[in-house]
């Protein structure tokens, strides 16, 4: 169920319920920001709050409020929310903590949260356990603390689950216009995605930034991404935390490669949301998106009046997905005319200081660099501190850059190598001239790379394949796993089962040599000495079987002409969907850590692109005169695995093929593993043979890290205003 958050986020009237310092702060902040609607305090005994006359009861309000800040204890919050909903209120911010986040400590958190949701009904609420939001467009602040922002006519929205992080972001001095800063808290009713969609619905919002601790409702995030795509509003995100899934690999290599971090990155990439790795990069990316929008490519041109700075840019770019486009003949001619014969022409360009303060020559230089087929130009310029220096001599850089930008139409950023050398007043001047001020070289390059990924985003992908929550997981035997996958089109070797060394030798003769012999009893059979390869005759099979001393044996025809080995695995990630991992396979999986992750469902084109991104891709294409692997056969193997996962999505935990032996004419699964639901839902082939792999042991979830909570005390008194540590 979705909620109409319009009245709550853009209110014309606000009620403030409670008497703590946080409630007084809400009133004061609305007054300071020039909110032009009424703000009505509600308190049973105080005649006024923040200099504004108070009503004793909600029923005494002169009208139904569009938004309410509820700053009372958790039990009273439930009662107040119920009354607001009955009155037809537009929505509420629930400040108090003590709900689901304290279930382990108090034992009543779940029940109280359920009661809060029941009381709210169809009325939207944000929180509980959150600060609320700041609407800088209309001066409406349901916000119980100081902040560093100012009124704007248009800007970006930033949404986080953390109130502390939200406060910090309002204190930025980077020239980023903030339209909204909002927190989600527990997200009991309305999560990040739903609030985010309501924020981008405001035509004055240009881009959305997310700080994500947990994705939550996958379908809601799909809806947010689709809405943003339809509105042409880019979304960028900082995803926090690494899940225990990445460490809980009990059976497969896939689990260690496709942990929550890989799943999160794959999910955001699929949804067309640019991912960044720091708060400062988030801010710089949003600034770039606000002023220039998504970039058409990651090809850049950089200019500096110092060889040291030009080298610094080149070195810094090696860690980011950006490309310096070589200069063409026309650019070289134009640069030579502007700079003379003493300057070495390259990208990045050290244009020296010969033309400094010669605005026409500087503009010609910058325009020549912007004339190439690039997504953006970067002009490195660090401004002096204004308290001790005269910055007037740097005006020429802004003026010339603006002329070049206007002449070419190519976005141009002025980049300070140090954040301190781009004062906020300077950023405003730069932006006012149609340019992009970026603070800090590393963050600037990361922002350009992120904006370029958004420019390359295509149409909306197919809906996610949602995972189930299977119980009593157990591993199918290798034989059963291969049979299950073969039923969906996977190619597997001809094989036979044996219980003695002599039976194994006879089975090998029937299959035809050479063969592979495998023992039972371990998930990772190679490490346990339970695999013997390329056995050429019956005696070799007998000796290998006797050495293994296994209760059961699997004999398979050896796959020759292998060009490369791949791992193809799917892992259920409850937070992000089913994560498909493509990686170097066999014994090299953990050594190379060469992998790519995608979220199901995938297309053959997406699989092929991911394979080409692997370091072992040259082996698949044909390396040093060897023939290429059969790409169509590899694609069929991946699609067969996807078909199996789709069929068993509600019961499946993971499925892995490792290795998939890739030859010039086929792609054959030499080993397979499946973990699926309990015996009552087990795949029917799981009981056909006595062959059994290792058992599985699901690890309990680790304790969640504690978060600072907002805790008006139960009873009559209220706790002190929760300031940051």
XYZ file of C-alpha atoms in Angstrom:
725
model
C 0.000 0.000 0.000
C 1.313 3.442 -0.925
C 0.493 6.650 0.888
C -0.036 10.210 -0.292
C 2.781 12.106 1.409
C 2.049 15.418 -0.302
C 0.312 17.132 2.620
C 2.879 15.872 5.113
C 5.963 16.914 3.141
C 4.528 20.194 1.824
C 2.213 21.301 4.618
C 0.231 24.509 4.919
C -0.297 23.961 8.646
C 1.751 22.155 11.295
C 0.859 20.799 14.739
C 3.630 20.232 17.306
C 2.631 17.736 19.992
C 4.712 17.632 23.160
C 6.615 19.950 25.445
C 10.275 18.975 25.204
C 13.086 21.094 23.830
C 12.772 19.248 20.538
C 9.201 20.501 20.114
C 10.270 24.071 20.859
C 12.987 23.654 18.251
C 10.458 22.643 15.585
C 8.528 25.880 16.203
C 11.662 28.010 16.214
C 13.071 26.469 13.029
C 9.807 27.019 11.134
C 9.831 30.651 12.233
C 13.477 31.147 11.222
C 12.891 29.627 7.791
C 9.866 31.807 7.103
C 7.140 29.163 7.042
C 4.028 31.150 6.171
C 1.421 28.736 7.555
C 0.201 28.352 11.160
C 2.193 26.275 13.663
C 0.020 25.002 16.510
C 1.635 23.660 19.698
C -0.340 21.055 21.639
C 0.358 20.519 25.345
C -2.012 19.610 28.194
C -0.633 22.101 30.748
C 1.617 24.699 29.132
C -0.157 27.827 27.859
C 2.479 28.498 25.209
C 5.443 26.861 23.548
C 8.182 28.686 21.714
C 6.275 31.923 22.118
C 3.180 30.485 20.421
C -0.121 29.908 22.322
C -0.750 26.197 22.863
C -3.892 24.089 22.649
C -4.517 21.631 25.457
C -5.860 18.865 23.205
C -5.740 17.912 19.556
C -9.492 18.373 19.500
C -8.948 22.071 20.334
C -6.963 22.837 17.171
C -8.587 25.455 14.925
C -8.278 23.167 11.914
C -6.980 19.762 10.889
C -3.184 19.964 10.481
C -1.502 18.911 7.266
C 1.517 17.701 9.238
C 2.235 16.929 12.862
C 5.459 16.474 14.790
C 4.726 13.972 17.576
C 7.367 14.427 20.286
C 5.913 12.468 23.189
C 6.598 9.030 24.675
C 5.907 5.905 22.680
C 2.596 4.977 24.343
C 1.254 8.503 24.039
C 2.505 8.620 20.429
C 0.174 5.768 19.497
C -2.794 7.581 21.033
C -1.943 10.883 19.348
C -1.443 9.261 15.939
C -4.833 7.572 16.249
C -6.527 10.905 16.987
C -4.759 12.629 14.088
C -5.858 9.883 11.714
C -9.449 10.147 12.917
C -9.333 13.916 12.345
C -8.165 13.438 8.741
C -4.634 14.687 9.388
C -2.185 14.788 6.512
C 0.506 12.824 8.301
C 2.887 12.715 11.237
C 6.554 12.460 12.130
C 6.979 10.071 15.069
C 10.054 11.152 17.023
C 9.939 8.625 19.878
C 11.896 5.396 19.932
C 11.056 2.181 21.750
C 9.335 0.296 18.962
C 10.580 -2.605 16.856
C 14.222 -1.543 17.218
C 14.117 -2.432 20.961
C 12.197 -5.699 20.723
C 15.210 -7.680 21.931
C 15.660 -5.440 24.963
C 12.075 -4.741 26.035
C 10.034 -7.547 24.541
C 7.168 -5.224 23.591
C 8.622 -3.328 20.616
C 6.903 -5.398 17.942
C 3.517 -5.102 19.605
C 3.835 -1.362 20.031
C 4.875 -0.902 16.417
C 1.882 -2.933 15.272
C -0.349 -0.756 17.448
C 1.193 2.392 15.946
C 0.507 1.187 12.413
C -3.051 0.265 13.309
C -3.594 3.694 14.845
C -2.248 5.442 11.746
C -4.414 3.487 9.335
C -4.223 5.193 5.944
C -2.618 8.348 7.343
C 1.087 8.454 6.445
C 3.667 8.475 9.217
C 7.447 8.850 9.068
C 9.490 7.006 11.676
C 9.258 6.183 14.502
C 12.708 6.884 15.943
C 13.558 9.663 13.516
C 14.116 13.397 13.300
C 11.666 13.997 10.479
C 12.408 16.270 7.548
C 13.351 19.742 6.366
C 11.553 21.291 3.407
C 13.843 24.142 2.329
C 11.556 25.015 -0.569
C 8.606 26.050 1.594
C 10.363 26.650 4.905
C 8.478 23.783 6.566
C 10.604 21.974 9.141
C 9.353 19.076 11.195
C 12.870 18.952 12.580
C 13.888 19.024 16.260
C 17.444 20.344 15.988
C 19.685 22.900 14.372
C 20.623 22.580 10.707
C 22.883 24.386 8.282
C 20.642 24.958 5.272
C 18.777 27.887 3.768
C 15.675 28.499 1.649
C 16.035 27.631 -2.047
C 13.799 27.738 -5.090
C 14.980 24.385 -6.456
C 17.553 21.805 -5.480
C 18.279 18.192 -4.602
C 16.639 15.961 -2.035
C 18.659 13.821 0.369
C 17.105 10.953 2.284
C 18.725 8.810 4.967
C 17.728 6.437 7.731
C 20.169 8.137 10.111
C 19.226 11.394 11.824
C 22.850 12.143 12.720
C 23.969 11.795 9.131
C 21.109 14.009 8.021
C 22.201 16.761 10.427
C 25.768 16.530 9.163
C 24.680 16.771 5.542
C 22.782 19.986 6.213
C 26.079 21.529 7.377
C 27.758 21.117 3.958
C 29.404 24.253 2.590
C 29.954 23.020 -0.968
C 27.408 25.120 -2.824
C 24.869 22.292 -3.085
C 21.278 23.616 -2.958
C 19.238 21.367 -0.688
C 15.521 21.193 -1.410
C 14.755 18.497 1.177
C 16.675 16.638 3.841
C 14.623 13.781 5.260
C 15.053 10.817 7.569
C 13.127 7.550 7.578
C 13.994 6.140 11.010
C 12.454 2.704 11.462
C 10.432 3.028 8.289
C 7.595 1.240 10.058
C 5.022 2.347 7.512
C 6.802 4.404 4.848
C 10.285 3.304 3.874
C 13.097 5.023 2.020
C 11.756 4.198 -1.409
C 8.247 5.498 -0.776
C 9.512 8.724 0.791
C 12.027 9.103 -2.029
C 9.309 8.778 -4.650
C 7.256 11.459 -2.909
C 10.268 13.782 -2.871
C 11.028 13.473 -6.585
C 7.374 14.090 -7.369
C 8.053 17.715 -6.407
C 8.917 19.481 -9.702
C 11.388 21.694 -7.835
C 13.570 18.680 -6.963
C 16.275 17.982 -9.552
C 17.949 14.834 -8.174
C 17.711 12.428 -5.253
C 20.489 11.199 -2.970
C 20.019 8.174 -0.722
C 21.997 6.924 2.242
C 20.823 3.324 2.565
C 21.358 1.096 5.579
C 18.866 -1.492 4.378
C 16.938 -1.664 1.119
C 13.728 -3.048 2.598
C 10.881 -3.424 0.105
C 12.420 -4.444 -3.234
C 9.246 -3.741 -5.171
C 9.104 -0.239 -3.671
C 12.682 0.408 -4.808
C 11.770 -0.787 -8.288
C 8.857 1.648 -8.277
C 11.147 4.476 -7.141
C 13.660 3.727 -9.900
C 10.935 3.555 -12.541
C 9.381 6.814 -11.347
C 12.762 8.557 -11.367
C 13.440 7.270 -14.879
C 10.044 8.492 -16.095
C 10.584 11.925 -14.531
C 14.144 12.188 -15.807
C 15.450 12.700 -12.266
C 18.717 10.904 -11.461
C 19.188 8.976 -8.220
C 22.513 8.282 -6.525
C 23.079 6.233 -3.396
C 25.573 5.439 -0.678
C 24.944 1.906 0.587
C 26.228 1.258 4.094
C 27.117 -2.024 5.779
C 28.381 -5.458 4.810
C 26.107 -8.387 5.478
C 27.097 -11.582 7.252
C 26.067 -13.356 4.057
C 29.469 -12.482 2.659
C 31.134 -14.420 5.475
C 28.717 -17.340 5.795
C 29.947 -19.557 2.979
C 29.481 -23.058 4.345
C 29.253 -24.942 1.066
C 29.813 -22.831 -2.029
C 32.285 -20.377 -3.475
C 29.309 -18.368 -4.710
C 28.397 -17.350 -1.189
C 31.782 -15.786 -0.555
C 31.751 -13.942 -3.892
C 28.105 -12.844 -3.855
C 27.713 -11.424 -0.384
C 25.456 -8.554 0.449
C 27.855 -5.913 -0.853
C 27.960 -7.556 -4.278
C 24.193 -7.950 -4.179
C 23.655 -4.312 -3.292
C 25.929 -3.106 -6.074
C 24.233 -5.379 -8.593
C 20.780 -4.264 -7.483
C 21.530 -0.547 -7.666
C 23.219 -0.953 -11.031
C 20.199 -2.870 -12.349
C 17.792 -0.196 -11.114
C 19.797 2.595 -12.738
C 20.853 4.130 -9.432
C 24.439 5.395 -9.344
C 26.388 4.079 -6.361
C 29.047 6.090 -4.560
C 31.294 5.142 -1.663
C 31.397 8.203 0.600
C 29.222 11.037 1.824
C 31.476 13.626 0.211
C 31.201 11.893 -3.157
C 27.426 11.745 -2.682
C 27.330 15.522 -2.239
C 29.590 16.241 -5.203
C 27.647 13.856 -7.437
C 24.355 15.488 -6.501
C 25.844 18.903 -7.216
C 27.009 17.784 -10.652
C 23.612 16.234 -11.386
C 21.779 19.353 -10.222
C 23.828 21.662 -12.435
C 24.643 19.490 -15.463
C 22.479 16.375 -15.250
C 23.631 12.864 -16.169
C 26.640 12.883 -18.487
C 26.529 11.369 -21.983
C 29.815 9.509 -21.491
C 32.751 8.973 -19.136
C 35.198 10.548 -21.600
C 36.776 13.647 -20.091
C 39.258 16.406 -20.854
C 41.265 17.953 -18.040
C 43.206 21.233 -17.948
C 45.581 22.720 -15.392
C 48.145 25.505 -15.433
C 50.649 23.240 -13.665
C 52.377 20.069 -14.743
C 52.105 18.777 -11.212
C 48.329 19.225 -11.210
C 47.987 17.625 -14.658
C 49.903 14.594 -13.416
C 47.818 14.538 -10.244
C 44.614 14.375 -12.280
C 45.974 11.583 -14.459
C 47.061 9.538 -11.452
C 43.838 10.130 -9.512
C 41.729 9.002 -12.457
C 43.234 5.500 -12.419
C 40.907 4.575 -9.578
C 37.762 5.784 -11.356
C 35.836 4.765 -14.445
C 36.789 7.767 -16.570
C 38.702 8.001 -19.844
C 40.967 10.779 -21.118
C 40.148 11.133 -24.795
C 43.245 11.761 -26.976
C 43.391 15.128 -28.724
C 42.462 15.178 -32.400
C 44.112 17.245 -35.125
C 41.617 20.111 -34.932
C 42.101 20.407 -31.179
C 45.861 20.439 -31.552
C 45.710 23.192 -34.164
C 43.423 25.321 -31.998
C 45.552 24.783 -28.900
C 48.759 25.593 -30.725
C 47.221 28.841 -31.964
C 46.092 29.788 -28.461
C 49.179 28.662 -26.508
C 52.100 28.970 -28.882
C 54.848 26.466 -29.513
C 56.259 25.944 -26.016
C 53.386 23.947 -24.523
C 53.285 20.155 -24.849
C 49.799 19.206 -26.004
C 48.109 16.325 -24.248
C 45.037 15.352 -22.261
C 45.323 16.139 -19.349
C 46.747 19.457 -20.530
C 49.276 21.595 -18.699
C 48.559 24.923 -20.375
C 51.200 26.683 -18.229
C 50.657 30.260 -17.118
C 51.573 31.937 -20.398
C 47.950 32.906 -21.013
C 46.874 33.462 -17.399
C 44.783 36.633 -17.123
C 44.409 36.738 -20.921
C 40.724 35.825 -20.916
C 40.298 35.417 -24.710
C 43.352 33.122 -24.967
C 42.253 31.139 -21.918
C 38.753 30.783 -23.363
C 40.189 29.591 -26.694
C 42.311 27.018 -24.848
C 39.438 25.695 -22.775
C 37.079 25.622 -25.771
C 39.589 23.629 -27.804
C 39.787 21.009 -25.054
C 35.977 20.863 -24.829
C 35.570 20.435 -28.581
C 36.288 16.703 -28.500
C 33.737 13.919 -28.139
C 33.686 14.110 -24.350
C 31.085 13.993 -21.619
C 32.653 16.710 -19.481
C 35.645 18.964 -19.103
C 37.555 19.509 -15.863
C 39.434 22.740 -15.193
C 41.700 22.393 -12.170
C 41.729 25.631 -10.213
C 42.291 26.101 -6.491
C 41.151 29.449 -5.131
C 42.981 31.318 -2.345
C 41.514 31.686 1.107
C 39.669 34.962 1.265
C 40.592 35.880 4.847
C 44.304 36.274 4.040
C 44.520 36.621 0.258
C 43.022 38.598 -2.616
C 41.120 36.209 -4.925
C 40.598 38.783 -7.678
C 43.412 37.363 -9.810
C 41.434 34.120 -10.172
C 38.390 35.817 -11.699
C 39.838 35.270 -15.172
C 39.510 31.492 -14.801
C 35.781 31.696 -14.095
C 35.200 34.207 -16.897
C 37.151 32.230 -19.502
C 35.565 28.942 -18.443
C 32.071 30.425 -18.801
C 32.911 31.660 -22.316
C 34.237 28.232 -23.342
C 31.204 26.480 -21.883
C 28.837 28.789 -23.749
C 30.766 28.385 -26.995
C 30.886 24.581 -27.005
C 27.860 23.522 -24.984
C 29.988 20.903 -23.219
C 29.610 20.739 -19.428
C 32.641 22.157 -17.638
C 33.544 21.747 -13.980
C 35.976 23.865 -12.011
C 37.684 21.398 -9.705
C 39.637 22.267 -6.579
C 42.204 19.628 -5.689
C 41.510 20.412 -2.023
C 37.975 20.991 -0.697
C 39.282 23.923 1.375
C 40.315 25.802 -1.763
C 36.761 26.097 -3.073
C 34.995 28.508 -0.655
C 31.205 28.400 -0.655
C 30.930 31.940 -1.998
C 33.118 30.933 -4.939
C 30.982 27.854 -5.650
C 27.941 30.098 -5.919
C 29.724 32.379 -8.409
C 30.848 29.408 -10.469
C 27.361 27.884 -10.559
C 25.894 31.256 -11.464
C 28.084 31.247 -14.586
C 26.720 27.938 -15.854
C 29.650 25.912 -14.540
C 29.953 23.103 -12.001
C 32.063 23.718 -8.874
C 33.514 20.460 -7.536
C 35.367 20.261 -4.220
C 38.200 17.736 -3.971
C 39.849 15.965 -6.880
C 39.045 12.388 -5.906
C 35.395 13.153 -5.166
C 35.128 15.112 -8.412
C 36.358 12.196 -10.517
C 34.093 9.774 -8.666
C 31.155 12.125 -9.263
C 31.903 12.315 -12.983
C 32.050 8.521 -13.207
C 28.743 8.200 -11.335
C 27.020 10.812 -13.505
C 28.252 8.997 -16.613
C 26.694 5.715 -15.465
C 23.383 7.531 -15.083
C 23.708 8.941 -18.584
C 24.157 5.422 -19.928
C 21.102 4.018 -18.112
C 18.641 2.359 -20.461
C 15.018 1.372 -20.255
C 13.375 -0.132 -17.207
C 14.508 -3.746 -16.652
C 12.198 -6.690 -16.090
C 10.766 -7.002 -12.569
C 13.065 -8.596 -10.020
C 12.771 -12.274 -9.188
C 11.923 -12.094 -5.487
C 13.448 -14.739 -3.194
C 11.489 -16.772 -0.726
C 12.431 -17.665 2.842
C 13.077 -21.410 2.775
C 13.534 -23.366 6.006
C 15.465 -26.488 6.923
C 17.886 -26.117 4.056
C 19.812 -29.145 2.869
C 22.214 -29.846 0.027
C 21.295 -32.085 -2.870
C 23.907 -34.595 -3.893
C 26.021 -33.743 -6.908
C 24.140 -36.342 -8.950
C 20.761 -34.966 -7.960
C 21.859 -31.357 -8.464
C 23.084 -32.111 -11.977
C 19.915 -34.015 -12.793
C 17.767 -31.137 -11.574
C 19.674 -28.612 -13.682
C 19.874 -30.909 -16.705
C 16.076 -31.030 -16.704
C 16.204 -27.308 -17.488
C 18.745 -27.649 -20.296
C 22.167 -27.768 -18.631
C 24.743 -29.983 -20.329
C 26.320 -32.520 -17.933
C 28.862 -35.324 -18.513
C 27.816 -38.926 -19.046
C 28.170 -40.632 -15.647
C 27.611 -43.715 -13.550
C 27.478 -44.510 -9.813
C 29.515 -47.193 -8.060
C 29.903 -48.463 -4.508
C 33.212 -50.306 -4.851
C 36.487 -49.745 -6.633
C 35.768 -52.666 -8.973
C 32.328 -51.297 -9.883
C 33.942 -47.941 -10.589
C 36.475 -49.550 -12.927
C 33.726 -51.418 -14.789
C 31.593 -48.266 -15.082
C 34.571 -46.356 -16.473
C 35.068 -48.961 -19.155
C 31.427 -48.672 -20.175
C 31.624 -44.873 -20.361
C 34.893 -44.805 -22.294
C 38.223 -43.417 -21.193
C 39.498 -41.010 -20.034
C 37.263 -40.523 -17.006
C 36.998 -38.532 -13.785
C 36.481 -40.317 -10.467
C 34.885 -38.569 -7.492
C 34.367 -39.723 -3.935
C 31.538 -38.613 -1.641
C 31.386 -36.947 1.747
C 32.637 -33.410 1.206
C 31.298 -30.307 -0.493
C 34.732 -29.209 -1.747
C 35.950 -32.551 -3.063
C 39.169 -31.301 -4.654
C 40.465 -29.967 -1.333
C 39.518 -33.263 0.343
C 41.415 -35.391 -2.187
C 38.198 -36.877 -3.542
C 38.736 -36.058 -7.231
C 40.992 -37.893 -9.685
C 41.205 -36.549 -13.238
C 42.115 -37.969 -16.616
C 42.145 -41.632 -15.609
C 43.106 -43.529 -18.766
C 42.338 -47.155 -17.907
C 40.547 -49.443 -15.459
C 43.614 -50.002 -13.289
C 44.032 -46.273 -12.783
C 40.395 -46.070 -11.701
C 40.814 -48.931 -9.197
C 43.921 -47.370 -7.656
C 42.295 -43.945 -7.368
C 39.156 -45.413 -5.789
C 41.138 -47.435 -3.251
C 43.117 -44.349 -2.306
C 39.912 -42.362 -1.694
C 38.278 -45.156 0.333
C 34.878 -43.547 -0.209
C 31.532 -45.257 0.496
C 30.286 -44.213 -2.968
C 31.880 -43.156 -6.242
C 30.800 -41.090 -9.193
C 32.460 -41.909 -12.521
C 32.163 -39.325 -15.310
C 33.451 -39.055 -18.816
C 36.349 -36.586 -18.922
C 35.633 -33.367 -20.825
C 38.568 -32.607 -23.094
C 39.598 -29.527 -25.055
C 38.757 -27.213 -22.177
C 39.710 -23.610 -22.904
C 38.535 -22.091 -19.618
C 36.597 -22.958 -16.501
C 33.789 -20.771 -15.181
C 31.798 -20.599 -11.990
C 28.121 -19.840 -12.454
C 26.249 -19.469 -9.200
C 23.047 -17.984 -7.831
C 22.714 -16.995 -4.191
C 19.535 -15.978 -2.408
C 20.166 -12.557 -0.880
C 17.030 -11.653 1.108
C 17.878 -7.948 0.975
C 18.554 -7.658 -2.752
C 17.104 -10.622 -4.644
C 18.818 -13.534 -6.343
C 22.450 -12.657 -7.092
C 23.963 -14.318 -10.147
C 27.749 -14.632 -9.973
C 29.940 -15.264 -13.010
C 33.565 -15.948 -12.156
C 36.753 -17.768 -12.995
C 35.986 -21.336 -11.987
C 37.593 -24.475 -10.693
C 40.539 -24.161 -8.334
C 41.109 -20.548 -9.459
C 37.841 -19.191 -8.031
C 39.158 -18.070 -4.666
C 42.636 -17.246 -5.975
C 41.665 -14.876 -8.768
C 38.525 -13.390 -7.186
C 37.583 -12.556 -10.757
C 33.825 -12.194 -10.682
C 30.829 -10.204 -11.840
C 27.439 -10.034 -10.153
C 23.993 -9.514 -11.666
C 20.475 -9.608 -10.249
C 17.974 -12.075 -11.713
C 16.338 -12.125 -14.127
C 19.041 -11.422 -16.702
C 19.182 -11.412 -20.478
C 21.737 -13.107 -22.683
C 23.120 -9.696 -23.638
C 23.709 -8.846 -19.970
C 25.397 -12.184 -19.362
C 27.656 -11.732 -22.370
C 28.659 -8.212 -21.270
C 29.458 -9.491 -17.773
C 31.607 -12.304 -19.182
C 33.531 -9.800 -21.287
C 34.303 -7.837 -18.122
C 36.095 -10.752 -16.453
C 39.876 -10.887 -16.443
C 39.706 -14.343 -18.007
C 37.639 -12.999 -20.932
C 40.597 -13.317 -23.366
C 40.590 -17.076 -22.765
C 36.932 -17.215 -23.777
C 37.572 -15.186 -26.923
C 40.574 -17.271 -27.976
C 44.019 -16.605 -26.555
C 47.400 -16.920 -28.319
C 46.088 -18.802 -31.285
C 43.672 -21.040 -29.390
C 40.059 -21.199 -30.647
C 37.282 -19.287 -28.845
C 34.936 -20.981 -26.431
C 31.402 -21.707 -27.564
C 29.732 -18.504 -26.296
C 26.216 -19.707 -27.161
C 26.746 -22.855 -25.087
C 27.893 -20.779 -22.115
C 24.842 -18.557 -22.420
C 22.572 -21.613 -22.575
C 24.134 -22.934 -19.376
C 23.481 -19.671 -17.521
C 19.930 -19.457 -18.810
C 19.308 -23.066 -17.746
C 20.444 -22.189 -14.239
C 18.198 -19.128 -14.247
C 15.237 -21.222 -15.385
C 15.811 -23.633 -12.506
C 16.065 -20.788 -9.982
C 12.908 -19.162 -11.324
C 10.998 -22.422 -11.017
C 12.114 -22.968 -7.415
C 12.471 -19.369 -6.238
C 10.426 -19.783 -3.074
C 12.405 -22.809 -1.890
C 15.910 -22.196 -3.156
C 18.863 -20.852 -1.189
C 21.672 -21.319 -3.698
C 22.692 -23.181 -6.810
C 26.179 -23.381 -8.224
C 27.938 -24.858 -11.246
C 31.686 -25.031 -10.657
C 33.411 -25.641 -12.899
C 31.577 -25.138 -16.148
C 34.144 -26.464 -18.608
C 34.120 -24.320 -21.729
C 35.348 -25.882 -24.968
C 35.175 -24.760 -28.612
C 31.954 -26.774 -29.072
C 30.212 -27.060 -25.684
C 29.939 -25.902 -22.081
C 29.554 -28.776 -19.621
C 28.927 -28.697 -15.870
C 31.622 -30.787 -14.214
C 30.182 -30.197 -10.730
C 27.021 -28.697 -9.275
C 25.584 -27.859 -5.891
C 22.046 -26.941 -4.832
C 20.681 -25.975 -1.422
C 16.928 -26.049 -1.268
C 14.062 -26.353 1.215
C 13.306 -29.100 3.677
C 12.496 -32.728 2.873
C 8.806 -32.020 2.345
C 9.621 -29.627 -0.503
C 12.834 -31.234 -1.682
C 13.266 -31.602 -5.433
C 11.866 -35.039 -6.345
C 15.200 -36.274 -7.697
C 16.877 -35.708 -4.331
C 16.071 -39.211 -3.076
C 16.824 -41.209 -6.175
C 20.323 -42.380 -5.254
C 22.385 -43.093 -2.155
C 24.816 -40.350 -3.208
C 24.892 -37.617 -0.562
C 26.896 -34.443 -0.303
C 27.788 -32.527 2.829
C 25.061 -31.306 5.134
C 24.292 -27.621 5.643
C 24.264 -25.534 8.757
C 22.632 -22.134 8.554
C 24.313 -19.554 10.747
C 22.203 -17.386 12.991
C 22.102 -13.716 12.056
C 24.606 -11.587 13.871
C 23.330 -8.931 16.251
C 22.488 -5.663 14.605
C 24.609 -2.725 15.552
C 23.040 -0.298 17.970
C 21.740 3.010 16.740
C 21.192 6.120 18.791
C 17.537 6.313 19.727
C 15.200 9.171 20.449
C 13.568 8.362 23.754
C 10.983 10.597 25.318
C 10.460 8.781 28.616
C 7.350 6.788 29.406
C 5.216 8.492 32.035
C 4.755 12.196 32.660
C 8.321 13.393 32.278
C 10.212 13.845 29.036
C 13.890 13.127 28.519
C 16.373 15.830 27.696
C 16.736 16.900 24.104
C 18.822 14.214 22.366
C 21.852 16.103 21.118
C 24.531 14.404 19.067
C 27.544 13.030 20.910
